Short mmCIF file of C-alpha atoms in Angstrom, two decimals:
data_model
loop_
_atom_site.label_atom_id
_atom_site.label_comp_id
_atom_site.label_asym_id
_atom_site.label_seq_id
_atom_site.Cartn_x
_atom_site.Cartn_y
_atom_site.Cartn_z
CA MET U 1178 -5.58 135.89 31.19
CA SER U 1179 -9.19 134.04 29.97
CA GLY U 1180 -8.81 131.06 27.47
CA ASN U 1181 -10.83 131.20 24.40
CA LEU U 1182 -13.45 128.59 23.59
CA ASP U 1183 -13.86 126.98 19.75
CA LEU U 1184 -17.13 125.13 19.29
CA VAL U 1185 -17.07 122.47 16.42
CA LEU U 1186 -20.47 121.22 15.55
CA PRO U 1187 -20.91 120.41 11.69
CA GLY U 1188 -23.59 120.02 10.40
CA LEU U 1189 -25.81 122.42 12.15
CA PHE U 1190 -26.68 124.38 9.00
CA ASP U 1191 -27.45 121.50 6.74
CA LEU U 1192 -30.33 120.24 9.13
CA PRO U 1193 -33.66 119.14 7.61
CA LEU U 1194 -35.53 122.44 9.26
CA SER U 1195 -38.75 121.61 7.76
CA GLU U 1196 -39.23 118.00 9.85
CA LEU U 1197 -38.33 120.05 13.25
CA ALA U 1198 -41.30 121.79 15.03
CA PRO U 1199 -41.24 125.46 14.59
CA GLU U 1200 -41.93 125.70 18.62
CA LEU U 1201 -38.69 123.46 19.31
CA LEU U 1202 -36.52 125.80 17.01
CA ALA U 1203 -38.00 129.31 18.62
CA GLU U 1204 -38.69 128.45 22.04
CA LYS U 1205 -36.28 125.13 23.08
CA LEU U 1206 -32.73 126.08 21.96
CA PRO U 1207 -32.16 129.02 24.03
CA GLY U 1208 -28.59 128.47 23.81
CA LEU U 1209 -28.12 128.41 20.23
CA ASN U 1210 -30.61 131.20 19.56
CA ARG U 1211 -28.48 133.64 21.68
CA ILE U 1212 -25.32 132.79 19.94
CA LEU U 1213 -27.37 133.24 16.25
CA ARG U 1214 -28.73 136.45 17.60
CA GLN U 1215 -25.84 138.29 19.31
CA ALA U 1216 -22.44 136.44 17.88
CA ASN U 1217 -20.91 138.31 15.23
CA THR U 1218 -20.69 136.53 11.89
CA MET U 1219 -16.92 135.57 10.42
CA PRO U 1220 -16.54 134.62 7.16
CA ASN U 1221 -15.03 131.07 6.54
CA GLN U 1222 -14.01 128.96 3.74
CA ALA U 1223 -12.99 125.73 6.17
CA PHE U 1224 -15.59 123.22 5.18
CA THR U 1225 -14.30 120.03 5.75
CA ILE U 1226 -13.88 118.59 9.52
CA ASP U 1227 -10.14 118.62 9.11
CA SER U 1228 -9.67 121.95 7.57
CA VAL U 1229 -11.77 123.39 10.52
CA LEU U 1230 -9.60 121.50 13.04
CA ARG U 1231 -6.78 122.60 11.27
CA GLN U 1232 -7.81 126.55 11.74
CA VAL U 1233 -8.05 125.35 15.42
CA LEU U 1234 -4.92 124.14 16.02
CA ASP U 1235 -3.04 126.81 14.12
CA LEU U 1236 -1.36 123.77 11.76
CA PRO U 1237 -0.70 125.11 8.33
CA THR U 1238 -2.75 124.41 5.44
CA PRO U 1239 -0.90 122.94 2.31
CA GLN U 1240 -2.03 124.93 -0.66
CA GLU U 1241 -1.96 122.23 -3.34
CA SER U 1242 -4.70 120.38 -1.78
CA LEU U 1243 -8.65 120.51 -2.05
CA ALA U 1244 -9.27 119.65 1.43
CA PRO U 1245 -6.10 118.81 3.34
CA GLY U 1246 -6.41 116.19 6.01
CA LEU U 1247 -5.39 115.81 9.72
CA PRO U 1248 -2.59 113.43 10.20
CA LEU U 1249 -5.14 110.85 12.34
CA ALA U 1250 -3.69 107.25 11.37
CA GLN U 1251 -0.51 107.81 12.69
CA SER U 1252 -1.70 107.78 15.97
CA CYS U 1253 -3.52 104.78 15.41
CA ALA U 1254 -0.32 102.74 14.26
CA PRO U 1255 1.41 100.30 16.10
CA SER U 1256 4.41 100.26 13.85
CA GLY U 1257 5.97 103.54 14.89
CA ILE U 1258 7.44 106.33 13.77
CA GLU U 1259 9.19 104.74 10.98
CA LYS U 1260 5.90 103.85 8.87
CA ALA U 1261 4.26 107.63 10.24
CA SER U 1262 4.07 108.55 6.33
CA ARG U 1263 2.60 105.74 5.00
CA SER U 1264 -0.19 105.16 7.10
CA LEU U 1265 -4.03 105.84 6.41
CA LEU U 1266 -7.29 105.02 7.83
CA PHE U 1267 -9.95 103.71 6.07
CA GLN U 1268 -13.67 102.23 5.60
CA ALA U 1269 -15.67 100.85 2.87
CA VAL U 1270 -18.03 102.54 0.91
CA HIS U 1271 -20.40 102.09 -1.96
CA LEU U 1272 -19.49 104.26 -5.24
CA GLN U 1273 -23.12 105.01 -6.91
CA PRO U 1274 -22.74 106.23 -10.45
CA ASP U 1275 -23.96 109.33 -11.30
CA LEU U 1276 -24.04 111.61 -14.34
CA HIS U 1277 -20.58 113.06 -14.09
CA SER U 1278 -19.09 111.00 -11.56
CA ALA U 1279 -19.62 108.97 -8.62
CA ILE U 1280 -21.26 109.48 -5.27
CA ILE U 1281 -19.90 108.18 -2.01
CA VAL U 1282 -22.54 106.25 0.02
CA PRO U 1283 -22.05 104.93 3.61
CA ILE U 1284 -22.41 101.30 4.15
CA GLN U 1285 -25.70 100.76 7.16
CA LYS U 1286 -23.22 99.60 10.02
CA ASN U 1287 -25.03 96.07 10.69
CA SER U 1288 -23.90 93.13 11.60
CA ASP U 1289 -24.23 91.58 8.28
CA ASN U 1290 -22.95 94.65 6.89
CA LEU U 1291 -19.85 94.13 9.12
CA ASP U 1292 -18.97 90.37 8.01
CA ASP U 1293 -19.74 90.83 4.46
CA ILE U 1294 -16.63 93.93 4.87
CA THR U 1295 -14.39 91.70 7.53
CA ILE U 1296 -14.37 88.53 4.56
CA ILE U 1297 -13.68 91.46 1.65
CA ILE U 1298 -11.26 93.08 3.78
CA ASN U 1299 -9.53 90.00 4.88
CA ASP U 1300 -9.15 88.76 1.36
CA LEU U 1301 -7.59 92.35 0.27
CA LYS U 1302 -4.93 92.25 2.64
CA ASP U 1303 -3.86 88.34 1.49
CA LEU U 1304 -3.99 89.57 -2.25
CA PHE U 1305 -2.22 92.70 -2.05
CA LYS U 1306 0.30 91.67 0.96
CA VAL U 1307 3.25 92.96 -1.21
CA ASP U 1308 1.82 96.61 -1.49
CA PHE U 1309 0.17 96.90 2.21
CA ASP U 1310 -0.45 95.51 5.29
CA ILE U 1311 -4.00 96.18 7.04
CA ASP U 1312 -5.10 96.30 10.79
CA VAL U 1313 -8.19 96.40 12.55
CA VAL U 1314 -8.89 100.22 14.11
CA ALA U 1315 -12.90 99.24 15.20
CA ASP U 1316 -15.92 97.53 13.78
CA ASP U 1317 -15.78 99.21 10.19
CA LEU U 1318 -12.49 101.03 10.80
CA PHE U 1319 -9.20 99.64 9.29
CA LEU U 1320 -5.33 101.20 9.36
CA MET U 1321 -3.66 100.16 5.90
CA THR U 1322 0.23 100.60 5.95
CA LEU U 1323 1.75 101.04 2.78
CA ASN U 1324 4.80 99.11 2.21
CA GLU U 1325 6.50 101.70 -0.17
CA LEU U 1326 4.29 104.30 -1.04
CA GLU U 1327 3.85 107.94 1.14
CA ALA U 1328 0.15 107.91 1.94
CA PRO U 1329 -1.72 110.74 0.14
CA THR U 1330 -2.72 113.48 2.39
CA HIS U 1331 -5.28 115.72 0.71
CA TYR U 1332 -8.26 112.95 1.56
CA PRO U 1333 -10.68 114.46 4.36
CA HIS U 1334 -12.19 112.93 7.08
CA ILE U 1335 -15.26 110.54 5.96
CA LEU U 1336 -17.82 112.20 7.50
CA SER U 1337 -16.90 115.02 5.12
CA VAL U 1338 -16.95 113.42 2.09
CA LEU U 1339 -20.47 110.93 2.49
CA GLY U 1340 -23.20 111.85 -0.28
CA LYS U 1341 -20.54 114.02 -2.08
CA PRO U 1342 -19.48 113.25 -5.34
CA ALA U 1343 -15.70 111.49 -5.78
CA ASN U 1344 -14.46 112.96 -8.80
CA PRO U 1345 -12.63 115.97 -7.35
CA PHE U 1346 -10.51 113.41 -5.30
CA ILE U 1347 -10.12 110.89 -8.24
CA GLN U 1348 -8.34 114.05 -10.16
CA GLN U 1349 -6.23 114.74 -7.40
CA SER U 1350 -5.33 111.33 -7.04
CA ARG U 1351 -3.75 110.94 -10.59
CA ASP U 1352 -1.05 113.02 -9.77
CA ASN U 1353 0.44 110.16 -7.70
CA LEU U 1354 0.03 107.67 -10.79
CA ARG U 1355 1.24 104.54 -8.45
CA TRP U 1356 -1.30 105.31 -5.92
CA TYR U 1357 -3.86 105.54 -8.72
CA LYS U 1358 -2.78 102.62 -10.30
CA LEU U 1359 -3.13 100.55 -6.75
CA LEU U 1360 -6.72 102.76 -6.37
CA ASN U 1361 -8.19 101.16 -9.63
CA GLU U 1362 -6.55 97.28 -8.87
CA ILE U 1363 -8.17 97.46 -4.99
CA GLN U 1364 -11.63 99.00 -6.64
CA MET U 1365 -11.34 96.03 -9.76
CA PHE U 1366 -10.93 93.41 -6.61
CA MET U 1367 -13.67 94.69 -4.93
CA HIS U 1368 -16.29 94.69 -7.67
CA GLN U 1369 -15.59 91.35 -8.86
CA HIS U 1370 -15.50 89.67 -5.49
CA PRO U 1371 -18.05 87.19 -4.81
CA VAL U 1372 -19.40 88.28 -1.85
CA ASN U 1373 -20.15 92.02 -3.57
CA GLN U 1374 -21.64 89.83 -6.49
CA GLU U 1375 -24.18 88.11 -3.87
CA ARG U 1376 -24.89 91.57 -2.23
CA VAL U 1377 -25.97 92.85 -6.19
CA ARG U 1378 -28.31 89.73 -6.52
CA SER U 1379 -30.09 90.35 -3.36
CA GLY U 1380 -30.48 93.91 -3.73
CA ARG U 1381 -27.96 95.41 -1.05
CA LEU U 1382 -25.36 98.04 -1.71
CA PRO U 1383 -21.79 96.11 -2.70
CA ALA U 1384 -18.95 97.76 -0.74
CA ASN U 1385 -17.36 98.42 -3.97
CA SER U 1386 -14.45 100.85 -2.85
CA LEU U 1387 -12.75 102.31 0.33
CA TRP U 1388 -12.72 105.83 1.53
CA PHE U 1389 -8.83 106.79 2.90
CA TRP U 1390 -8.18 109.36 5.16
CA GLY U 1391 -5.87 110.65 8.15
CA GLY U 1392 -2.61 110.71 6.13
CA GLY U 1393 0.59 112.96 6.99
CA VAL U 1394 3.00 113.00 9.62
CA LEU U 1395 2.10 114.77 13.37
CA PRO U 1396 4.45 117.49 13.90
CA GLN U 1397 7.35 116.90 16.09
CA GLN U 1398 6.47 119.66 18.54
CA TYR U 1399 3.17 121.34 19.57
CA ALA U 1400 3.58 123.94 21.42
CA ARG U 1401 -0.30 125.21 22.50
CA ASN U 1402 -1.79 124.38 25.63
CA LEU U 1403 -5.19 123.63 24.54
CA ALA U 1404 -8.17 121.53 26.28
CA TRP U 1405 -9.60 119.29 23.56
CA CYS U 1406 -12.86 117.93 24.71
CA CYS U 1407 -14.39 115.50 21.81
CA ASP U 1408 -15.68 112.05 22.78
CA ASP U 1409 -14.46 110.68 19.50
CA PRO U 1410 -11.92 108.21 19.96
CA ILE U 1411 -9.46 108.57 16.76
CA LEU U 1412 -9.79 112.11 17.52
CA ASN U 1413 -8.87 111.88 20.86
CA ARG U 1414 -5.96 109.58 20.18
CA PHE U 1415 -4.80 112.40 17.57
CA ALA U 1416 -4.99 115.19 20.16
CA GLU U 1417 -2.96 113.29 22.34
CA SER U 1418 -0.39 112.58 20.17
CA LEU U 1419 -0.13 116.37 19.95
CA GLY U 1420 0.05 116.10 23.89
CA LEU U 1421 -3.06 117.92 24.29
CA LYS U 1422 -5.01 117.21 27.80
CA THR U 1423 -8.42 115.44 26.42
CA PRO U 1424 -11.67 116.17 28.98
CA LYS U 1425 -14.68 114.21 28.69
CA LEU U 1426 -17.64 116.71 26.76
CA GLY U 1427 -19.28 116.36 29.94
CA GLU U 1428 -16.57 117.93 31.95
CA LEU U 1429 -17.19 121.41 30.42
CA ALA U 1430 -17.89 122.86 33.89
CA ASP U 1431 -14.28 121.78 35.01
CA LEU U 1432 -12.65 123.46 32.40
CA ASP U 1433 -9.32 125.24 33.17
CA ALA U 1434 -10.31 129.43 32.60
CA SER U 1435 -6.71 130.03 31.70
CA ILE U 1436 -6.29 128.04 28.52
CA ASP U 1437 -8.35 128.07 25.25
CA ALA U 1438 -10.19 125.01 24.63
CA VAL U 1439 -11.81 123.41 21.45
CA CYS U 1440 -15.16 121.12 21.85
CA ILE U 1441 -16.08 118.81 18.91
CA ASP U 1442 -19.31 117.06 18.46
CA LEU U 1443 -19.94 114.93 15.14
CA ARG U 1444 -23.19 113.73 16.29
CA LEU U 1445 -25.41 115.64 14.11
CA LEU U 1446 -23.02 115.81 10.64
CA GLU U 1447 -22.64 111.52 11.55
CA LEU U 1448 -26.82 111.69 11.65
CA LEU U 1449 -27.05 113.62 8.34
CA LYS U 1450 -24.41 111.73 7.01
CA THR U 1451 -25.00 107.82 7.78
CA GLY U 1452 -28.57 107.91 9.28
CA VAL U 1453 -27.40 106.76 12.72
CA ALA U 1454 -30.98 105.50 14.61
CA THR U 1455 -31.24 108.88 16.55
CA GLU U 1456 -33.82 111.34 17.12
CA LEU U 1457 -32.71 114.88 15.55
CA ASP U 1458 -34.98 116.71 17.73
CA GLN U 1459 -33.64 114.61 20.80
CA LEU U 1460 -30.16 115.06 19.63
CA LEU U 1461 -30.37 118.82 19.47
CA LEU U 1462 -31.83 119.25 22.76
CA ASP U 1463 -29.12 117.34 24.08
CA ILE U 1464 -26.83 119.46 22.60
CA GLU U 1465 -28.24 122.23 24.05
CA ALA U 1466 -28.47 120.83 27.75
CA SER U 1467 -24.91 119.34 27.60
CA LEU U 1468 -22.99 121.53 25.07
CA LEU U 1469 -24.45 124.79 24.90
CA THR U 1470 -25.53 125.42 28.57
CA PRO U 1471 -22.46 124.94 30.13
CA LEU U 1472 -20.08 126.59 27.48
CA LEU U 1473 -22.23 130.01 27.46
CA ASN U 1474 -22.06 129.77 31.44
CA ILE U 1475 -18.49 129.82 30.95
CA VAL U 1476 -18.78 132.62 28.86
CA ASP U 1477 -20.51 134.54 31.11
CA LYS U 1478 -19.02 133.70 34.13
CA LYS U 1479 -15.36 133.42 33.33
CA ARG U 1480 -15.57 136.20 30.63
CA ARG U 1481 -14.22 134.01 27.97
CA ARG U 1482 -15.05 134.06 24.11
CA LEU U 1483 -16.76 131.74 21.91
CA ARG U 1484 -16.41 130.71 18.16
CA LEU U 1485 -19.08 128.38 16.96
CA ARG U 1486 -17.64 126.66 14.13
CA ALA U 1487 -19.86 124.37 11.77
CA GLY U 1488 -17.92 123.78 8.59
CA PHE U 1489 -20.11 126.63 7.34
CA GLU U 1490 -19.72 130.33 4.96
CA PHE U 1491 -19.66 131.74 8.31
CA ASP U 1492 -18.48 131.07 11.79
CA PHE U 1493 -20.27 132.90 15.07
CA GLU U 1494 -18.25 134.53 17.66
CA LEU U 1495 -19.98 135.59 20.85
CA THR U 1496 -17.74 137.66 23.17
CA PRO U 1497 -18.80 138.56 27.18
CA VAL U 1498 -20.51 141.80 26.17
CA ALA U 1499 -22.50 140.56 23.32
CA GLY U 1500 -25.56 140.77 25.40
CA LEU U 1501 -25.36 144.55 25.06
CA LYS U 1502 -26.58 144.35 21.86
CA PHE U 1503 -30.50 144.05 22.66
CA TRP U 1504 -31.53 145.49 19.27
CA ARG U 1505 -30.63 142.39 17.12
CA ARG U 1506 -33.95 140.69 16.96
CA PRO U 1507 -34.59 137.09 18.29
CA ARG U 1508 -33.13 134.36 15.35
CA ASN U 1509 -33.27 130.79 15.38
CA LEU U 1510 -31.92 127.87 13.03
CA MET U 1511 -35.12 128.74 10.66
CA THR U 1512 -35.24 132.58 10.86
CA TRP U 1513 -31.35 132.34 10.04
CA ASP U 1514 -31.81 129.99 7.03
CA GLN U 1515 -34.61 132.39 5.59
CA GLU U 1516 -32.82 135.15 6.00
CA PHE U 1517 -29.11 133.62 4.40
CA ARG U 1518 -30.77 132.35 1.42
CA THR U 1519 -33.27 135.42 0.84
CA PRO U 1520 -31.30 136.86 -2.62
#
């Protein structure tokens, strides 16, 4: 029996289409356009990276959380299982005051900003050593291990919240008063830090807050036989902790046709949220060539079902017999957007 394919491509339906050439959308993305034309749409309310991956993995979703996260931090923690429930990933961000809330704004990743953030985090670690310890995971990514408090689990992946109001998550944090109090103390310290004061004087965004995510504990047993194709190191650590195989995205043609597979590409969302130095049209062409083309070849040759999940109101499910729907008119991202948003 053939396994099914899930393609997780967040940000696909949030692209600035007016900045892309119509001929690119209509002519140079045939794989994507085939999916938009032939696939069946399936309503979905999984909008964050975490909630989409929970669906793919068949993990339970706590009802009390706005957008429950994945327990990514445990797989990065050096302290072992005894502190797994106290671990959180975090990055420094800028909270931009808005009319009724504060917008979560990324700090551009460059050497000057990373140096400033490192100074602030080291001072934070020293001052709050009674409350938590901090380890470096990557250049701008850190791991907090709380000494007494359980890590909150309601924060989603940072790419799912950049550019959005923080208020819904702040309100939910108030349900845990000790955590909420610690958050306020951290923000007060960061706001007053000399590095941030100097950044304000020089017209740069202060790193005045932290965004936490990845709290929770990994399942003790995970029974699904699933291939996890992704180039994100943190998501891959998480998958390996579940005992999953983690082939590279470039190895799609060699997937075992007998098991389910999920392919995850966060580059579009990263471009939209952080402004990484990547040309959007070139990125779309690369996704078409390196991701969509081999996946559609698997659909055709190995008779597998493909489900495109983009954190959008609809998923798109393409089956091997979808090509029989020849009466459906051609579609691309522009025409789909026009159809969807027309009252």
